[in-house]
Amino acid sequence: IVAVVSIQFADLLRERFVGQSKSAGLGELSSGRTDFWVDVLDKLMSQPLAMITGFGYDSYNSMGFFFAAHSYYLAQWFNLGIPGLILGILSFVLLIREARRALRVALPVERTYLMAFVFSTLALLIAVLFGELTSPMPYFWAYAGTCMRIAANMRAGAEPKAGNENSRMEPQGRMVQVR
């Protein structure tokens, strides 16, 4: 269907994507985000130490900017500096890593939830490159906590009992039984 539609509307699609991008500037194509990013980077460059340390928690909102930074990563860097940016990204990376480790031993139902968590977290990390999502974040962290509990349960059920290295693990329904 996409191929048929593409053939019928090839000229229109070419004009929309190629023609419009030739005549428009980067600010217009990014819905003005790059203009906001330049303002944030200019402010950071004006005080080089702030590039490392940031200006302080939630300082972006009190510094006279009219619009949001439109990038979670840029806002983290602006407010909390490089350490805050690294810790902010690391928190997501550790969540994904833990969920992926649990996938190896998870039962089918739990595996579905953990896979959904990994993909949705990766999608969130891409989405926040172009925006700041503050309102739904408490829901994300509740979801992350639930998925981390599932991951911890799966990994704990798959580990052999201490002092019994020869035990075999076999899934028994929804629980792992150690023999």
PDB file of C-alpha atoms in Angstrom:
ATOM      1  CA  ILE A   1       0.000   0.000   0.000  1.00  0.00           C
ATOM      2  CA  VAL A   2       2.821   2.389   0.912  1.00  0.00           C
ATOM      3  CA  ALA A   3       4.541   1.672  -2.409  1.00  0.00           C
ATOM      4  CA  VAL A   4       1.353   2.384  -4.396  1.00  0.00           C
ATOM      5  CA  VAL A   5       0.677   5.589  -2.507  1.00  0.00           C
ATOM      6  CA  SER A   6       4.325   6.627  -2.874  1.00  0.00           C
ATOM      7  CA  ILE A   7       4.180   6.142  -6.647  1.00  0.00           C
ATOM      8  CA  GLN A   8       0.935   8.090  -6.990  1.00  0.00           C
ATOM      9  CA  PHE A   9       2.091  10.981  -4.830  1.00  0.00           C
ATOM     10  CA  ALA A  10       5.829  10.928  -5.581  1.00  0.00           C
ATOM     11  CA  ASP A  11       5.941  14.556  -6.765  1.00  0.00           C
ATOM     12  CA  LEU A  12       4.032  15.807  -3.736  1.00  0.00           C
ATOM     13  CA  LEU A  13       6.228  13.825  -1.307  1.00  0.00           C
ATOM     14  CA  ARG A  14       9.416  15.012  -3.016  1.00  0.00           C
ATOM     15  CA  GLU A  15       8.255  18.623  -2.796  1.00  0.00           C
ATOM     16  CA  ARG A  16       7.279  18.274   0.860  1.00  0.00           C
ATOM     17  CA  PHE A  17      10.509  16.698   2.031  1.00  0.00           C
ATOM     18  CA  VAL A  18      13.209  17.774  -0.400  1.00  0.00           C
ATOM     19  CA  GLY A  19      11.802  21.053  -1.712  1.00  0.00           C
ATOM     20  CA  GLN A  20      10.784  22.354   1.668  1.00  0.00           C
ATOM     21  CA  SER A  21      14.100  21.448   3.275  1.00  0.00           C
ATOM     22  CA  LYS A  22      16.020  23.325   0.587  1.00  0.00           C
ATOM     23  CA  SER A  23      14.123  26.556   1.141  1.00  0.00           C
ATOM     24  CA  ALA A  24      13.794  26.354   4.921  1.00  0.00           C
ATOM     25  CA  GLY A  25      16.437  27.008   7.500  1.00  0.00           C
ATOM     26  CA  LEU A  26      17.498  24.590  10.197  1.00  0.00           C
ATOM     27  CA  GLY A  27      15.501  26.484  12.818  1.00  0.00           C
ATOM     28  CA  GLU A  28      12.324  26.180  10.788  1.00  0.00           C
ATOM     29  CA  LEU A  29      12.838  22.481  10.069  1.00  0.00           C
ATOM     30  CA  SER A  30      13.420  21.725  13.752  1.00  0.00           C
ATOM     31  CA  SER A  31      10.358  23.733  14.821  1.00  0.00           C
ATOM     32  CA  GLY A  32      12.663  26.294  16.400  1.00  0.00           C
ATOM     33  CA  ARG A  33      14.413  23.831  18.695  1.00  0.00           C
ATOM     34  CA  THR A  34      17.865  24.583  17.328  1.00  0.00           C
ATOM     35  CA  ASP A  35      17.308  28.259  18.091  1.00  0.00           C
ATOM     36  CA  PHE A  36      16.579  27.364  21.734  1.00  0.00           C
ATOM     37  CA  TRP A  37      19.616  25.071  21.818  1.00  0.00           C
ATOM     38  CA  VAL A  38      21.865  27.851  20.526  1.00  0.00           C
ATOM     39  CA  ASP A  39      20.610  30.195  23.269  1.00  0.00           C
ATOM     40  CA  VAL A  40      21.327  27.578  25.936  1.00  0.00           C
ATOM     41  CA  LEU A  41      24.786  26.842  24.544  1.00  0.00           C
ATOM     42  CA  ASP A  42      25.575  30.577  24.302  1.00  0.00           C
ATOM     43  CA  LYS A  43      24.716  30.978  27.977  1.00  0.00           C
ATOM     44  CA  LEU A  44      26.896  28.001  28.870  1.00  0.00           C
ATOM     45  CA  MET A  45      29.801  29.319  26.764  1.00  0.00           C
ATOM     46  CA  SER A  46      29.590  32.711  28.447  1.00  0.00           C
ATOM     47  CA  GLN A  47      30.676  31.081  31.725  1.00  0.00           C
ATOM     48  CA  PRO A  48      33.090  28.225  30.932  1.00  0.00           C
ATOM     49  CA  LEU A  49      33.086  26.824  34.469  1.00  0.00           C
ATOM     50  CA  ALA A  50      29.331  26.320  34.175  1.00  0.00           C
ATOM     51  CA  MET A  51      29.983  23.944  31.262  1.00  0.00           C
ATOM     52  CA  ILE A  52      31.477  21.583  33.851  1.00  0.00           C
ATOM     53  CA  THR A  53      29.447  22.366  36.969  1.00  0.00           C
ATOM     54  CA  GLY A  54      26.168  23.631  35.519  1.00  0.00           C
ATOM     55  CA  PHE A  55      24.290  26.615  36.897  1.00  0.00           C
ATOM     56  CA  GLY A  56      22.436  24.714  39.635  1.00  0.00           C
ATOM     57  CA  TYR A  57      19.291  22.642  39.961  1.00  0.00           C
ATOM     58  CA  ASP A  58      16.349  24.135  38.045  1.00  0.00           C
ATOM     59  CA  SER A  59      18.318  27.309  37.291  1.00  0.00           C
ATOM     60  CA  TYR A  60      17.237  27.260  33.650  1.00  0.00           C
ATOM     61  CA  ASN A  61      13.736  28.395  34.600  1.00  0.00           C
ATOM     62  CA  SER A  62      15.026  31.324  36.649  1.00  0.00           C
ATOM     63  CA  MET A  63      17.533  32.696  34.129  1.00  0.00           C
ATOM     64  CA  GLY A  64      15.179  34.562  31.833  1.00  0.00           C
ATOM     65  CA  PHE A  65      14.606  31.965  29.133  1.00  0.00           C
ATOM     66  CA  PHE A  66      11.117  32.228  27.703  1.00  0.00           C
ATOM     67  CA  PHE A  67      10.911  28.681  26.359  1.00  0.00           C
ATOM     68  CA  ALA A  68      12.020  25.255  27.566  1.00  0.00           C
ATOM     69  CA  ALA A  69      15.374  23.924  26.392  1.00  0.00           C
ATOM     70  CA  HIS A  70      13.549  21.281  24.293  1.00  0.00           C
ATOM     71  CA  SER A  71      16.178  18.680  25.120  1.00  0.00           C
ATOM     72  CA  TYR A  72      16.397  16.710  28.349  1.00  0.00           C
ATOM     73  CA  TYR A  73      20.137  16.203  27.875  1.00  0.00           C
ATOM     74  CA  LEU A  74      20.835  19.868  27.248  1.00  0.00           C
ATOM     75  CA  ALA A  75      18.711  20.893  30.243  1.00  0.00           C
ATOM     76  CA  GLN A  76      20.538  18.401  32.474  1.00  0.00           C
ATOM     77  CA  TRP A  77      23.891  19.738  31.290  1.00  0.00           C
ATOM     78  CA  PHE A  78      22.782  23.348  31.798  1.00  0.00           C
ATOM     79  CA  ASN A  79      21.378  22.770  35.281  1.00  0.00           C
ATOM     80  CA  LEU A  80      23.652  20.090  36.724  1.00  0.00           C
ATOM     81  CA  GLY A  81      26.772  20.163  34.579  1.00  0.00           C
ATOM     82  CA  ILE A  82      28.630  17.210  33.180  1.00  0.00           C
ATOM     83  CA  PRO A  83      28.346  15.139  36.401  1.00  0.00           C
ATOM     84  CA  GLY A  84      24.557  15.588  36.438  1.00  0.00           C
ATOM     85  CA  LEU A  85      24.281  14.752  32.752  1.00  0.00           C
ATOM     86  CA  ILE A  86      26.364  11.601  33.166  1.00  0.00           C
ATOM     87  CA  LEU A  87      24.399  10.481  36.234  1.00  0.00           C
ATOM     88  CA  GLY A  88      21.097  11.221  34.498  1.00  0.00           C
ATOM     89  CA  ILE A  89      22.022   9.069  31.506  1.00  0.00           C
ATOM     90  CA  LEU A  90      23.618   6.405  33.686  1.00  0.00           C
ATOM     91  CA  SER A  91      20.399   5.902  35.632  1.00  0.00           C
ATOM     92  CA  PHE A  92      18.607   4.898  32.420  1.00  0.00           C
ATOM     93  CA  VAL A  93      21.512   2.761  31.201  1.00  0.00           C
ATOM     94  CA  LEU A  94      21.581   0.807  34.468  1.00  0.00           C
ATOM     95  CA  LEU A  95      17.838   0.183  34.283  1.00  0.00           C
ATOM     96  CA  ILE A  96      18.136  -1.159  30.740  1.00  0.00           C
ATOM     97  CA  ARG A  97      21.147  -3.306  31.659  1.00  0.00           C
ATOM     98  CA  GLU A  98      19.366  -4.866  34.642  1.00  0.00           C
ATOM     99  CA  ALA A  99      16.250  -5.626  32.598  1.00  0.00           C
ATOM    100  CA  ARG A 100      18.339  -7.192  29.826  1.00  0.00           C
ATOM    101  CA  ARG A 101      20.185  -9.388  32.319  1.00  0.00           C
ATOM    102  CA  ALA A 102      16.899 -10.619  33.732  1.00  0.00           C
ATOM    103  CA  LEU A 103      15.644 -11.447  30.219  1.00  0.00           C
ATOM    104  CA  ARG A 104      18.045 -14.407  30.111  1.00  0.00           C
ATOM    105  CA  VAL A 105      16.267 -16.170  32.970  1.00  0.00           C
ATOM    106  CA  ALA A 106      12.757 -14.716  32.787  1.00  0.00           C
ATOM    107  CA  LEU A 107       9.702 -16.819  32.111  1.00  0.00           C
ATOM    108  CA  PRO A 108       7.622 -15.963  29.004  1.00  0.00           C
ATOM    109  CA  VAL A 109       5.134 -13.597  30.684  1.00  0.00           C
ATOM    110  CA  GLU A 110       7.813 -11.692  32.577  1.00  0.00           C
ATOM    111  CA  ARG A 111      10.040 -11.656  29.490  1.00  0.00           C
ATOM    112  CA  THR A 112       7.289  -9.792  27.638  1.00  0.00           C
ATOM    113  CA  TYR A 113       7.115  -7.107  30.328  1.00  0.00           C
ATOM    114  CA  LEU A 114      10.885  -6.743  30.506  1.00  0.00           C
ATOM    115  CA  MET A 115      11.252  -6.493  26.727  1.00  0.00           C
ATOM    116  CA  ALA A 116       8.532  -3.851  26.641  1.00  0.00           C
ATOM    117  CA  PHE A 117      10.369  -1.959  29.362  1.00  0.00           C
ATOM    118  CA  VAL A 118      13.693  -2.042  27.483  1.00  0.00           C
ATOM    119  CA  PHE A 119      12.150  -0.830  24.226  1.00  0.00           C
ATOM    120  CA  SER A 120       9.986   1.823  25.865  1.00  0.00           C
ATOM    121  CA  THR A 121      12.970   3.161  27.809  1.00  0.00           C
ATOM    122  CA  LEU A 122      15.042   3.336  24.630  1.00  0.00           C
ATOM    123  CA  ALA A 123      12.157   5.163  22.929  1.00  0.00           C
ATOM    124  CA  LEU A 124      11.980   7.577  25.859  1.00  0.00           C
ATOM    125  CA  LEU A 125      15.727   8.267  25.609  1.00  0.00           C
ATOM    126  CA  ILE A 126      15.302   9.140  21.937  1.00  0.00           C
ATOM    127  CA  ALA A 127      12.199  11.272  22.569  1.00  0.00           C
ATOM    128  CA  VAL A 128      13.834  13.373  25.265  1.00  0.00           C
ATOM    129  CA  LEU A 129      16.581  14.334  22.845  1.00  0.00           C
ATOM    130  CA  PHE A 130      14.023  16.650  21.251  1.00  0.00           C
ATOM    131  CA  GLY A 131      11.964  17.658  24.269  1.00  0.00           C
ATOM    132  CA  GLU A 132      11.618  17.717  28.012  1.00  0.00           C
ATOM    133  CA  LEU A 133       9.061  15.399  29.498  1.00  0.00           C
ATOM    134  CA  THR A 134       8.522  16.399  33.093  1.00  0.00           C
ATOM    135  CA  SER A 135       4.861  15.550  33.732  1.00  0.00           C
ATOM    136  CA  PRO A 136       4.951  11.838  32.803  1.00  0.00           C
ATOM    137  CA  MET A 137       8.265  11.079  34.533  1.00  0.00           C
ATOM    138  CA  PRO A 138       6.724  10.001  37.882  1.00  0.00           C
ATOM    139  CA  TYR A 139       4.705   7.423  35.923  1.00  0.00           C
ATOM    140  CA  PHE A 140       7.852   6.242  34.160  1.00  0.00           C
ATOM    141  CA  TRP A 141       9.690   5.803  37.461  1.00  0.00           C
ATOM    142  CA  ALA A 142       6.772   3.844  38.918  1.00  0.00           C
ATOM    143  CA  TYR A 143       6.849   1.639  35.812  1.00  0.00           C
ATOM    144  CA  ALA A 144      10.636   1.306  36.118  1.00  0.00           C
ATOM    145  CA  GLY A 145      10.331   0.285  39.765  1.00  0.00           C
ATOM    146  CA  THR A 146       7.771  -2.379  38.925  1.00  0.00           C
ATOM    147  CA  CYS A 147       9.910  -3.756  36.103  1.00  0.00           C
ATOM    148  CA  MET A 148      13.023  -3.744  38.277  1.00  0.00           C
ATOM    149  CA  ARG A 149      11.118  -5.759  40.876  1.00  0.00           C
ATOM    150  CA  ILE A 150      10.178  -8.274  38.191  1.00  0.00           C
ATOM    151  CA  ALA A 151      13.818  -8.380  37.075  1.00  0.00           C
ATOM    152  CA  ALA A 152      15.057  -8.888  40.632  1.00  0.00           C
ATOM    153  CA  ASN A 153      12.549 -11.688  41.214  1.00  0.00           C
ATOM    154  CA  MET A 154      13.558 -13.437  37.995  1.00  0.00           C
ATOM    155  CA  ARG A 155      17.269 -13.180  38.734  1.00  0.00           C
ATOM    156  CA  ALA A 156      16.866 -14.268  42.360  1.00  0.00           C
ATOM    157  CA  GLY A 157      14.821 -17.303  41.345  1.00  0.00           C
ATOM    158  CA  ALA A 158      17.443 -18.358  38.806  1.00  0.00           C
ATOM    159  CA  GLU A 159      20.473 -18.293  41.126  1.00  0.00           C
ATOM    160  CA  PRO A 160      21.522 -21.606  42.719  1.00  0.00           C
ATOM    161  CA  LYS A 161      21.228 -21.860  46.502  1.00  0.00           C
ATOM    162  CA  ALA A 162      24.434 -21.133  48.413  1.00  0.00           C
ATOM    163  CA  GLY A 163      26.531 -24.251  48.980  1.00  0.00           C
ATOM    164  CA  ASN A 164      24.585 -26.259  46.402  1.00  0.00           C
ATOM    165  CA  GLU A 165      26.424 -25.559  43.144  1.00  0.00           C
ATOM    166  CA  ASN A 166      25.241 -28.823  41.571  1.00  0.00           C
ATOM    167  CA  SER A 167      21.579 -27.899  41.755  1.00  0.00           C
ATOM    168  CA  ARG A 168      19.629 -27.794  38.522  1.00  0.00           C
ATOM    169  CA  MET A 169      17.109 -25.068  37.782  1.00  0.00           C
ATOM    170  CA  GLU A 170      13.928 -25.850  35.935  1.00  0.00           C
ATOM    171  CA  PRO A 171      10.960 -23.543  35.421  1.00  0.00           C
ATOM    172  CA  GLN A 172       7.936 -24.893  37.266  1.00  0.00           C
ATOM    173  CA  GLY A 173       4.864 -22.921  36.179  1.00  0.00           C
ATOM    174  CA  ARG A 174       5.519 -19.331  37.145  1.00  0.00           C
ATOM    175  CA  MET A 175       8.123 -20.121  39.790  1.00  0.00           C
ATOM    176  CA  VAL A 176      11.616 -21.558  39.478  1.00  0.00           C
ATOM    177  CA  GLN A 177      12.081 -24.701  41.499  1.00  0.00           C
ATOM    178  CA  VAL A 178      15.606 -25.712  42.528  1.00  0.00           C
ATOM    179  CA  ARG A 179      16.322 -29.449  42.782  1.00  0.00           C
TER     180      ARG A 179
END
